Short mmCIF file of C-alpha atoms in Angstrom, two decimals:
data_model
loop_
_atom_site.label_atom_id
_atom_site.label_comp_id
_atom_site.label_asym_id
_atom_site.label_seq_id
_atom_site.Cartn_x
_atom_site.Cartn_y
_atom_site.Cartn_z
CA UNK A 779 182.91 130.77 138.06
CA UNK A 780 179.33 131.96 138.51
CA UNK A 781 178.44 135.63 138.21
CA UNK A 782 177.20 137.73 141.10
CA UNK A 783 173.92 139.69 141.10
CA UNK A 784 173.80 142.87 143.14
CA UNK A 785 170.67 144.61 144.44
CA UNK A 786 171.36 148.14 145.72
CA UNK A 787 169.12 150.36 147.80
CA UNK A 788 167.11 152.71 145.57
CA UNK A 789 168.29 156.31 145.93
CA UNK A 790 165.56 158.07 143.93
CA UNK A 791 163.55 160.34 146.29
CA UNK A 792 160.44 158.59 147.57
CA UNK A 793 161.26 155.23 145.94
CA UNK A 794 160.46 152.40 148.36
CA UNK A 795 160.65 149.42 146.04
CA UNK A 796 163.50 146.94 145.82
CA UNK A 797 164.55 145.00 142.71
CA UNK A 798 164.37 141.54 144.27
CA UNK A 799 162.76 139.95 147.31
CA UNK A 800 164.01 137.09 149.51
CA UNK A 801 161.81 134.48 147.84
CA UNK A 802 163.14 135.40 144.39
CA UNK A 803 166.73 135.73 145.66
CA UNK A 804 166.61 132.05 146.60
CA UNK A 805 165.49 131.16 143.07
CA UNK A 806 168.29 133.24 141.54
CA UNK A 807 170.76 131.30 143.64
CA UNK A 808 169.31 128.06 142.26
CA UNK A 809 170.12 129.38 138.78
CA UNK A 810 173.77 129.42 139.86
CA UNK A 811 174.17 133.10 140.70
CA UNK A 812 175.67 134.62 143.82
CA UNK A 813 173.26 137.25 145.21
CA UNK A 814 174.42 140.40 147.04
CA UNK A 815 171.95 142.82 148.63
CA UNK A 816 172.88 146.21 150.01
CA UNK A 817 172.10 146.53 153.71
CA UNK A 818 168.65 148.08 154.17
CA UNK A 819 167.72 147.80 150.49
CA UNK A 820 164.39 146.14 151.29
CA UNK A 821 163.47 147.92 154.53
CA UNK A 822 161.06 150.39 152.92
CA UNK A 823 159.20 147.45 151.35
CA UNK A 824 159.23 145.48 154.64
CA UNK A 825 161.97 143.00 153.66
CA UNK A 826 164.65 142.75 156.34
CA UNK A 827 168.34 141.92 155.89
CA UNK A 828 167.78 138.77 157.94
CA UNK A 829 165.11 137.59 155.48
CA UNK A 830 167.63 137.93 152.63
CA UNK A 831 170.28 136.06 154.64
CA UNK A 832 167.83 133.21 155.32
CA UNK A 833 167.22 132.99 151.56
CA UNK A 834 170.97 132.55 150.97
CA UNK A 835 171.88 136.08 149.88
CA UNK A 836 174.88 138.01 151.15
CA UNK A 837 174.58 141.50 152.62
CA UNK A 838 176.88 144.28 151.38
CA UNK A 839 177.54 147.04 153.90
CA UNK A 840 177.20 149.93 151.46
CA UNK A 841 176.51 150.84 147.85
CA UNK A 842 180.19 151.20 146.89
CA UNK A 843 180.97 147.66 148.07
CA UNK A 844 177.97 146.24 146.23
CA UNK A 845 178.62 147.97 142.90
CA UNK A 846 182.28 146.97 143.06
CA UNK A 847 181.45 143.29 143.66
CA UNK A 848 178.42 142.73 141.42
CA UNK A 849 178.75 141.54 137.84
CA UNK A 850 175.03 142.16 137.23
CA UNK A 851 173.07 144.89 139.00
CA UNK A 852 169.28 144.77 139.31
CA UNK A 853 167.55 148.09 139.97
CA UNK A 854 164.08 149.62 139.82
CA UNK A 855 164.92 153.19 138.84
CA UNK A 856 167.70 154.04 136.40
CA UNK A 857 171.04 154.95 138.01
CA UNK A 858 171.99 158.54 138.78
CA UNK A 859 175.38 160.03 137.91
CA UNK A 860 176.88 158.87 141.20
CA UNK A 861 175.76 155.29 140.67
CA UNK A 862 177.06 155.30 137.09
CA UNK A 863 180.44 156.25 138.54
CA UNK A 864 180.28 153.18 140.81
CA UNK A 865 179.51 150.75 137.95
CA UNK A 866 182.10 148.12 137.14
CA UNK A 867 183.53 148.62 133.69
CA UNK A 868 182.01 146.00 131.42
CA UNK A 869 179.28 145.16 133.95
CA UNK A 870 175.60 144.51 133.27
CA UNK A 871 172.64 146.57 134.47
CA UNK A 872 168.96 145.60 134.33
CA UNK A 873 166.54 148.38 135.23
CA UNK A 874 163.96 150.86 133.99
CA UNK A 875 165.97 153.23 131.78
CA UNK A 876 163.58 155.10 129.41
CA UNK A 877 166.33 155.72 126.83
CA UNK A 878 164.33 158.23 124.78
CA UNK A 879 164.01 160.53 127.79
CA UNK A 880 167.56 159.98 129.13
CA UNK A 881 170.11 160.35 126.31
CA UNK A 882 172.83 161.69 128.67
CA UNK A 883 172.45 158.69 130.97
CA UNK A 884 172.79 156.41 127.95
CA UNK A 885 176.07 158.08 126.97
CA UNK A 886 177.43 157.83 130.51
CA UNK A 887 176.70 154.12 130.76
CA UNK A 888 178.11 153.45 127.28
CA UNK A 889 181.34 155.12 128.41
CA UNK A 890 181.60 152.48 131.15
CA UNK A 891 181.52 149.73 128.47
CA UNK A 892 178.38 148.44 130.16
CA UNK A 893 175.67 146.13 128.87
CA UNK A 894 172.29 147.60 129.78
CA UNK A 895 168.91 145.90 129.53
CA UNK A 896 166.01 148.37 129.82
CA UNK A 897 162.98 146.53 131.15
CA UNK A 898 160.76 149.30 129.75
CA UNK A 899 161.87 148.45 126.19
CA UNK A 900 160.52 144.89 126.26
CA UNK A 901 158.70 144.05 122.97
CA UNK A 902 155.25 143.59 124.47
CA UNK A 903 153.86 142.23 121.18
CA UNK A 904 155.62 138.91 121.88
CA UNK A 905 153.37 136.55 123.82
CA UNK A 906 156.32 134.80 125.47
CA UNK A 907 157.55 138.18 126.77
CA UNK A 908 154.48 138.66 128.99
CA UNK A 909 156.14 136.93 131.94
CA UNK A 910 158.88 139.61 131.85
CA UNK A 911 156.51 142.56 131.31
CA UNK A 912 157.25 144.78 134.30
CA UNK A 913 155.39 147.69 132.70
CA UNK A 914 152.14 145.75 132.92
CA UNK A 915 152.83 144.67 136.51
CA UNK A 916 153.60 148.24 137.54
CA UNK A 917 150.67 149.75 135.65
CA UNK A 918 148.20 147.39 137.29
CA UNK A 919 149.38 148.42 140.74
CA UNK A 920 149.30 152.10 139.80
CA UNK A 921 145.72 151.84 138.54
CA UNK A 922 144.56 150.19 141.75
CA UNK A 923 146.38 152.68 143.94
CA UNK A 924 145.04 155.65 141.95
CA UNK A 925 141.48 154.72 142.91
CA UNK A 926 142.51 154.27 146.56
CA UNK A 927 144.06 157.74 146.55
CA UNK A 928 140.90 159.14 144.94
CA UNK A 929 138.71 157.49 147.59
CA UNK A 930 140.92 158.94 150.32
CA UNK A 931 140.55 162.48 148.92
CA UNK A 932 136.85 162.13 148.05
CA UNK A 933 134.38 163.24 150.70
CA UNK A 934 131.73 160.55 150.16
CA UNK A 935 131.04 156.87 149.80
CA UNK A 936 131.82 155.29 146.45
CA UNK A 937 128.73 153.08 146.54
CA UNK A 938 125.20 154.41 146.88
CA UNK A 939 123.40 153.96 150.20
CA UNK A 940 119.89 154.44 151.53
CA UNK A 941 119.94 155.11 155.27
CA UNK A 942 117.55 156.49 157.87
CA UNK A 943 119.51 159.74 157.65
CA UNK A 944 119.03 160.06 153.91
CA UNK A 945 120.05 158.75 150.51
CA UNK A 946 123.65 158.84 149.26
CA UNK A 947 124.08 158.54 145.47
CA UNK A 948 126.99 156.47 144.10
CA UNK A 949 130.13 158.29 143.01
CA UNK A 950 130.53 158.89 139.29
CA UNK A 951 134.02 157.99 138.10
CA UNK A 952 135.45 158.72 134.66
CA UNK A 953 138.61 156.93 133.50
CA UNK A 954 140.54 158.54 130.64
CA UNK A 955 142.54 155.77 129.01
CA UNK A 956 141.74 152.06 129.23
CA UNK A 957 145.17 150.47 129.07
CA UNK A 958 146.40 148.16 131.84
CA UNK A 959 146.32 150.90 134.49
CA UNK A 960 142.95 152.20 133.30
CA UNK A 961 141.34 148.76 133.29
CA UNK A 962 142.62 148.09 136.81
CA UNK A 963 141.18 151.43 137.91
CA UNK A 964 137.84 150.59 136.27
CA UNK A 965 137.62 147.23 138.01
CA UNK A 966 138.60 148.68 141.38
CA UNK A 967 136.15 151.59 141.22
CA UNK A 968 133.31 149.36 140.01
CA UNK A 969 133.98 146.86 142.82
CA UNK A 970 133.76 149.73 145.29
CA UNK A 971 130.27 150.52 143.99
CA UNK A 972 130.91 153.56 141.82
CA UNK A 973 129.25 154.26 138.47
CA UNK A 974 132.21 154.01 136.10
CA UNK A 975 132.55 155.42 132.59
CA UNK A 976 135.72 155.19 130.51
CA UNK A 977 137.16 156.26 127.17
CA UNK A 978 140.13 155.20 125.08
CA UNK A 979 141.30 155.98 121.55
CA UNK A 980 141.47 152.22 120.89
CA UNK A 981 137.95 151.07 120.15
CA UNK A 982 138.88 147.40 120.69
CA UNK A 983 139.05 147.89 124.49
CA UNK A 984 135.32 148.65 124.74
CA UNK A 985 134.44 145.03 125.53
CA UNK A 986 137.12 144.91 128.24
CA UNK A 987 135.70 148.04 129.85
CA UNK A 988 132.21 146.53 129.88
CA UNK A 989 133.44 143.21 131.28
CA UNK A 990 134.88 145.04 134.31
CA UNK A 991 131.63 146.82 135.07
CA UNK A 992 132.27 150.10 133.27
CA UNK A 993 130.50 151.90 130.44
CA UNK A 994 132.57 152.75 127.38
CA UNK A 995 132.14 156.33 126.14
CA UNK A 996 132.89 156.65 122.45
CA UNK A 997 134.21 159.79 120.82
CA UNK A 998 131.97 160.90 117.95
CA UNK A 999 134.83 160.72 115.42
CA UNK A 1000 136.04 157.70 113.44
CA UNK A 1001 139.80 157.12 113.67
CA UNK A 1002 141.94 154.11 114.61
CA UNK A 1003 143.90 154.85 117.81
CA UNK A 1004 146.15 151.83 118.30
CA UNK A 1005 149.84 152.66 118.06
CA UNK A 1006 151.17 149.12 118.46
CA UNK A 1007 152.84 147.46 121.43
CA UNK A 1008 149.83 148.03 123.66
CA UNK A 1009 150.06 151.83 123.45
CA UNK A 1010 147.91 154.50 121.85
CA UNK A 1011 149.13 156.79 119.10
CA UNK A 1012 148.96 160.56 118.65
CA UNK A 1013 145.53 161.30 117.18
CA UNK A 1014 144.57 163.84 114.51
CA UNK A 1015 143.47 167.36 115.42
CA UNK A 1016 139.90 166.56 114.39
CA UNK A 1017 139.75 163.61 116.76
CA UNK A 1018 141.34 165.59 119.59
CA UNK A 1019 138.74 168.34 119.22
CA UNK A 1020 135.88 165.82 119.38
CA UNK A 1021 137.58 164.16 122.36
CA UNK A 1022 137.91 167.50 124.22
CA UNK A 1023 134.20 168.15 123.76
CA UNK A 1024 133.36 164.73 125.18
CA UNK A 1025 135.79 165.19 128.11
CA UNK A 1026 134.26 168.60 128.90
CA UNK A 1027 130.83 166.96 129.20
CA UNK A 1028 132.16 164.11 131.36
CA UNK A 1029 134.06 166.53 133.63
CA UNK A 1030 130.85 168.42 134.47
CA UNK A 1031 129.13 165.19 135.52
CA UNK A 1032 132.00 163.26 137.16
CA UNK A 1033 132.93 163.23 140.84
CA UNK A 1034 136.30 161.60 140.17
CA UNK A 1035 138.49 161.57 137.06
CA UNK A 1036 141.48 159.24 136.66
CA UNK A 1037 143.76 159.96 133.70
CA UNK A 1038 146.23 157.36 132.42
CA UNK A 1039 147.14 158.50 128.88
CA UNK A 1040 150.80 158.11 127.89
CA UNK A 1041 152.53 157.92 124.52
CA UNK A 1042 156.04 156.36 124.49
CA UNK A 1043 158.83 158.88 124.07
CA UNK A 1044 156.49 161.90 124.16
CA UNK A 1045 155.11 164.22 126.84
CA UNK A 1046 151.75 163.16 128.27
CA UNK A 1047 148.85 164.54 126.18
CA UNK A 1048 146.81 167.29 127.83
CA UNK A 1049 143.29 165.92 128.18
CA UNK A 1050 141.83 167.93 131.07
CA UNK A 1051 142.00 171.69 130.62
CA UNK A 1052 141.80 174.35 133.33
CA UNK A 1053 138.34 175.24 132.04
CA UNK A 1054 137.19 171.63 132.55
CA UNK A 1055 138.54 171.71 136.12
CA UNK A 1056 136.57 174.89 136.83
CA UNK A 1057 133.39 173.20 135.56
CA UNK A 1058 133.70 170.30 138.01
CA UNK A 1059 131.70 170.15 141.22
CA UNK A 1060 133.42 171.35 144.43
CA UNK A 1061 134.95 168.41 146.27
CA UNK A 1062 135.69 166.48 143.06
CA UNK A 1063 139.00 164.69 142.59
CA UNK A 1064 141.38 164.23 139.65
CA UNK A 1065 144.12 161.59 139.87
CA UNK A 1066 146.67 162.25 137.13
CA UNK A 1067 148.68 159.07 136.66
CA UNK A 1068 150.78 160.67 133.93
CA UNK A 1069 152.25 163.23 136.34
CA UNK A 1070 155.83 162.03 135.85
CA UNK A 1071 155.59 162.79 132.11
CA UNK A 1072 154.03 166.23 132.62
CA UNK A 1073 150.48 165.17 133.39
CA UNK A 1074 147.23 164.85 131.46
CA UNK A 1075 145.74 167.81 133.34
CA UNK A 1076 146.93 171.37 132.74
CA UNK A 1077 146.90 172.13 136.47
CA UNK A 1078 148.75 169.00 137.65
CA UNK A 1079 151.85 169.57 139.78
CA UNK A 1080 153.97 166.37 139.50
CA UNK A 1081 154.55 164.67 142.84
CA UNK A 1082 151.99 166.75 144.71
CA UNK A 1083 148.30 166.97 145.55
CA UNK A 1084 146.90 170.46 145.07
CA UNK A 1085 143.45 172.04 145.27
CA UNK A 1086 142.37 174.21 142.36
CA UNK A 1087 138.87 175.73 142.08
CA UNK A 1088 137.68 173.37 144.82
CA UNK A 1089 138.97 170.28 142.97
CA UNK A 1090 141.74 168.11 144.43
CA UNK A 1091 144.30 167.29 141.73
CA UNK A 1092 146.62 164.41 142.67
CA UNK A 1093 149.81 164.17 140.60
CA UNK A 1094 151.75 161.61 142.64
CA UNK A 1095 154.62 160.03 140.73
CA UNK A 1096 155.22 157.22 143.23
CA UNK A 1097 151.95 155.28 143.06
CA UNK A 1098 153.68 151.85 142.75
CA UNK A 1099 155.87 152.72 145.76
CA UNK A 1100 152.74 153.30 147.82
CA UNK A 1101 152.25 149.53 147.58
CA UNK A 1102 155.98 148.84 147.85
CA UNK A 1103 155.88 145.25 149.04
CA UNK A 1104 153.45 144.08 146.37
CA UNK A 1105 155.22 146.07 143.65
CA UNK A 1106 158.60 144.66 144.63
CA UNK A 1107 157.33 141.09 144.55
CA UNK A 1108 155.85 141.41 141.07
CA UNK A 1109 158.86 143.28 139.68
CA UNK A 1110 161.23 140.72 141.19
CA UNK A 1111 159.29 137.94 139.49
CA UNK A 1112 159.54 139.76 136.15
CA UNK A 1113 163.34 140.02 136.56
CA UNK A 1114 163.54 136.36 137.58
CA UNK A 1115 161.87 135.31 134.32
CA UNK A 1116 164.34 137.50 132.44
CA UNK A 1117 167.23 135.90 134.31
CA UNK A 1118 165.91 132.48 133.30
CA UNK A 1119 165.96 133.59 129.65
CA UNK A 1120 169.52 134.91 130.01
CA UNK A 1121 170.75 131.84 131.91
CA UNK A 1122 169.08 128.86 130.28
CA UNK A 1123 171.97 126.60 131.28
CA UNK A 1124 171.45 127.40 135.01
CA UNK A 1125 175.19 127.72 135.58
CA UNK A 1126 175.33 131.31 136.81
CA UNK A 1127 176.37 132.69 133.41
CA UNK A 1128 174.31 134.92 131.14
CA UNK A 1129 174.07 135.06 127.38
CA UNK A 1130 172.72 138.32 125.96
CA UNK A 1131 171.56 136.75 122.71
CA UNK A 1132 170.98 139.50 120.16
CA UNK A 1133 169.26 136.98 117.86
CA UNK A 1134 166.45 136.60 120.39
CA UNK A 1135 163.74 139.18 119.61
CA UNK A 1136 162.82 139.72 123.27
CA UNK A 1137 166.43 140.09 124.48
CA UNK A 1138 167.35 142.24 121.48
CA UNK A 1139 164.48 144.62 122.25
CA UNK A 1140 165.55 144.92 125.89
CA UNK A 1141 169.22 145.52 125.18
CA UNK A 1142 169.81 149.25 124.77
CA UNK A 1143 173.61 149.10 125.27
CA UNK A 1144 175.80 146.09 124.45
CA UNK A 1145 179.44 146.16 125.62
CA UNK A 1146 179.50 149.94 125.50
CA UNK A 1147 177.76 150.27 122.12
CA UNK A 1148 174.34 151.91 122.09
CA UNK A 1149 171.96 149.51 120.32
CA UNK A 1150 168.73 151.41 120.94
CA UNK A 1151 166.31 151.62 119.24
CA UNK A 1152 165.98 147.98 118.28
CA UNK A 1153 165.03 147.11 114.70
CA UNK A 1154 161.32 146.40 114.10
CA UNK A 1155 160.14 142.93 115.03
CA UNK A 1156 159.86 140.39 112.24
CA UNK A 1157 156.29 139.36 112.89
CA UNK A 1158 154.94 136.35 111.00
CA UNK A 1159 153.16 137.20 107.78
CA UNK A 1160 149.35 136.96 107.87
CA UNK A 1161 147.93 133.80 106.30
CA UNK A 1162 147.18 134.19 102.58
CA UNK A 1163 143.59 134.81 101.64
CA UNK A 1164 141.90 131.79 100.08
CA UNK A 1165 141.71 131.94 96.33
CA UNK A 1166 138.15 132.32 95.11
CA UNK A 1167 136.88 129.16 93.49
CA UNK A 1168 136.04 129.19 89.80
CA UNK A 1169 132.47 130.18 89.10
CA UNK A 1170 130.46 127.12 88.06
CA UNK A 1171 129.16 127.13 84.53
CA UNK A 1172 125.57 126.72 85.71
CA UNK A 1173 125.94 129.86 87.84
CA UNK A 1174 127.32 131.80 84.92
CA UNK A 1175 124.36 130.87 82.78
CA UNK A 1176 121.92 132.02 85.45
CA UNK A 1177 120.46 128.56 86.17
CA UNK A 1178 121.83 128.13 89.67
CA UNK A 1179 123.04 130.03 92.69
CA UNK A 1180 126.25 129.86 94.70
CA UNK A 1181 126.72 129.51 98.44
CA UNK A 1182 125.55 132.58 100.28
CA UNK A 1183 123.69 134.00 97.27
CA UNK A 1184 119.91 134.49 97.32
CA UNK A 1185 117.85 131.86 95.53
CA UNK A 1186 116.58 132.93 92.15
CA UNK A 1187 112.79 133.54 91.82
CA UNK A 1188 112.47 130.56 89.48
CA UNK A 1189 114.21 128.18 91.90
CA UNK A 1190 112.25 129.53 94.87
CA UNK A 1191 108.94 128.97 93.05
CA UNK A 1192 109.95 125.40 92.19
CA UNK A 1193 110.94 124.57 95.80
CA UNK A 1194 107.79 126.13 97.20
CA UNK A 1195 105.60 124.20 94.73
CA UNK A 1196 107.28 120.89 95.62
CA UNK A 1197 106.78 121.65 99.33
CA UNK A 1198 103.08 122.38 98.84
CA UNK A 1199 102.63 119.18 96.84
CA UNK A 1200 104.45 117.14 99.50
CA UNK A 1201 102.30 118.50 102.31
CA UNK A 1202 99.11 117.88 100.26
CA UNK A 1203 100.10 114.24 99.73
CA UNK A 1204 100.83 113.83 103.45
CA UNK A 1205 97.53 115.44 104.42
CA UNK A 1206 95.54 113.36 101.92
CA UNK A 1207 96.93 109.91 102.63
CA UNK A 1208 98.77 109.94 106.01
CA UNK A 1209 96.99 108.87 109.22
CA UNK A 1210 95.64 111.58 111.47
CA UNK A 1211 98.08 110.66 114.27
CA UNK A 1212 101.02 111.09 111.89
CA UNK A 1213 99.98 114.66 111.08
CA UNK A 1214 100.04 115.53 114.78
CA UNK A 1215 103.53 114.06 115.19
CA UNK A 1216 104.75 115.85 112.06
CA UNK A 1217 103.45 119.17 113.35
CA UNK A 1218 105.28 118.67 116.66
CA UNK A 1219 108.46 117.71 114.77
CA UNK A 1220 108.38 120.82 112.58
CA UNK A 1221 107.71 123.07 115.57
CA UNK A 1222 110.53 121.31 117.47
CA UNK A 1223 112.96 122.02 114.62
CA UNK A 1224 111.89 125.65 114.53
CA UNK A 1225 112.19 126.10 118.30
CA UNK A 1226 115.60 124.37 118.31
CA UNK A 1227 116.86 126.68 115.59
CA UNK A 1228 115.64 129.79 117.39
CA UNK A 1229 117.01 128.63 120.77
CA UNK A 1230 120.48 127.51 119.65
CA UNK A 1231 121.52 128.24 116.08
CA UNK A 1232 120.03 131.73 115.88
CA UNK A 1233 121.74 132.93 119.08
CA UNK A 1234 125.12 134.70 119.35
CA UNK A 1235 127.82 132.07 120.01
CA UNK A 1236 129.04 133.93 123.12
CA UNK A 1237 125.65 133.25 124.75
CA UNK A 1238 125.57 129.51 124.10
CA UNK A 1239 126.93 128.51 127.50
CA UNK A 1240 124.34 130.46 129.54
CA UNK A 1241 121.68 129.03 127.23
CA UNK A 1242 122.51 125.53 128.47
CA UNK A 1243 120.28 126.21 131.45
CA UNK A 1244 117.37 126.96 129.08
CA UNK A 1245 117.99 124.17 126.58
CA UNK A 1246 118.14 121.68 129.45
CA UNK A 1247 114.37 122.02 129.59
CA UNK A 1248 114.20 120.70 126.00
CA UNK A 1249 116.44 117.78 127.02
CA UNK A 1250 114.14 116.97 129.93
CA UNK A 1251 111.16 116.80 127.56
CA UNK A 1252 113.14 114.36 125.39
CA UNK A 1253 113.93 112.24 128.45
CA UNK A 1254 110.26 112.14 129.51
CA UNK A 1255 109.15 111.17 126.01
CA UNK A 1256 111.74 108.39 125.88
CA UNK A 1257 110.63 107.06 129.26
CA UNK A 1258 107.04 106.90 127.99
CA UNK A 1259 108.25 104.83 125.02
CA UNK A 1260 110.11 102.39 127.27
CA UNK A 1261 107.38 102.03 129.90
CA UNK A 1262 104.82 99.23 129.46
CA UNK A 1263 101.46 100.36 128.02
CA UNK A 1264 98.77 101.21 130.53
CA UNK A 1265 95.88 100.26 128.24
CA UNK A 1266 95.03 96.64 127.54
CA UNK A 1267 95.28 95.62 123.95
CA UNK A 1268 98.02 98.11 123.17
CA UNK A 1269 101.22 96.34 122.18
CA UNK A 1270 104.58 97.17 123.71
CA UNK A 1271 106.95 99.16 121.49
CA UNK A 1272 109.27 97.01 119.43
CA UNK A 1273 113.00 96.58 120.14
CA UNK A 1274 114.20 99.31 117.79
CA UNK A 1275 111.97 101.95 119.38
CA UNK A 1276 113.00 100.90 122.88
CA UNK A 1277 116.69 101.03 121.89
CA UNK A 1278 116.31 104.52 120.44
CA UNK A 1279 114.49 105.60 123.60
CA UNK A 1280 117.34 104.33 125.80
CA UNK A 1281 119.90 106.21 123.66
CA UNK A 1282 117.73 109.35 123.86
CA UNK A 1283 117.59 109.12 127.65
CA UNK A 1284 121.38 108.71 127.87
CA UNK A 1285 122.16 111.64 125.60
CA UNK A 1286 119.57 113.94 127.16
CA UNK A 1287 120.89 113.10 130.65
CA UNK A 1288 124.47 113.89 129.62
CA UNK A 1289 123.33 117.18 128.14
CA UNK A 1290 121.34 118.15 131.25
CA UNK A 1291 124.00 117.34 133.85
CA UNK A 1292 126.82 118.67 131.68
CA UNK A 1293 124.96 121.90 130.97
CA UNK A 1294 124.24 122.55 134.64
CA UNK A 1295 127.85 121.69 135.59
CA UNK A 1296 129.33 124.10 133.05
CA UNK A 1297 126.88 126.86 133.96
CA UNK A 1298 127.67 126.40 137.65
CA UNK A 1299 131.39 126.68 136.99
CA UNK A 1300 130.83 129.88 135.01
CA UNK A 1301 128.80 131.40 137.82
CA UNK A 1302 131.49 130.48 140.37
CA UNK A 1303 133.99 132.55 138.37
CA UNK A 1304 132.02 135.70 139.17
CA UNK A 1305 131.45 135.01 142.86
CA UNK A 1306 133.74 136.60 145.43
#
């Protein structure tokens, strides 16, 4: 007999999301499950009961009936005490749990002999776990919405304008933290025309910030800030002091600050002090996305927007719910991919396989036994470093040089002397026409090296447009070789030369058309 999946209405104040949507409910049914949805569960996200019925789901009249009937319950927020009391003994719950912050909830659910999968505990280091990564889905929506809230509270355009009534400068936006939410905020603010600057303790995100149109601001202090799993770590006091000085400078210049810094299992770090808020221009805005964990700003009031010293400080804790329909769709897709991992046989039964690294990381309670925290992942060992080759005897004796080593003065003198002798022989005995061709050949080699080989590999594709000019010169030269001579008495080129000219034309043509095609496709990627 197949198991039933229940989707209750969220009871957390202000929560508008729902754990599955009609489109995903139909796919869960195809996996063999029976789907129950509490009446009105999707109304706040604009999903009606009729839409769920059309997808094949059943509607439960109230929460008590749903919890009593469901073998597996899908939720967004963790259950409250009342919902824990409604859980079936031995049932399964999949939801955001945050076990480090909710030890009492963990004990209550363990007492019900439940199996609990915390979607926030997914091992994000696993590439195959990305399809189930609800944290990333939620963070992206939060980052986008944070900029929208900032624009709503800000009293000016984001983009600069020059009008008959005067000039409006672009807004200056500073993003503290360039994780998923921060990067989404950077891209959104840049697309709206703002001048965006961002900082993160992880130096490796600098290129991502630049690719989205922002400028990365580096702290003048060397320390690695990656804490693993896509999060930052707690930094040293020296780094934090240098960071505060940099933030103080940015706060004085910024019109809008968006803070996103969170550290798993710890209160949000305080990045924006009251003194920094006082230094900001009147009418500025701070959006504190870490409000639910205490906030990155000292003056943040979680769940509210307040005005302090002329600065609007937004500490909303329901940013994903402010885009409830989109959030619900993405979260439902994440849970669908998890259901596919749990039910690979598509028979409506689940297997919580504790040998699977992804499932083991998610499972915080198994049959009433608390299994959190999960053991560290067994990541594959890095490839062994190649063993250095034995030093050749000639190199040991000083009569040679290895790869990558500078040429010895004696060898350099010998090579230079041979080169001079070779060029003297060519100049003394070769025809005048040959010297001209040789000069062009040497210059061609030099130009080719400077155009292609001496350029950063990441720029090779844009350079196709430039190097196509070289290919066109080759094609013209080959056509001249193939064409009949215009002067009487001049013989036609022999068969070998004509064959080489035809091959040159073919290769140059492929290079030209291929280069323009690839460059065009790259440009299309950046067009809206």
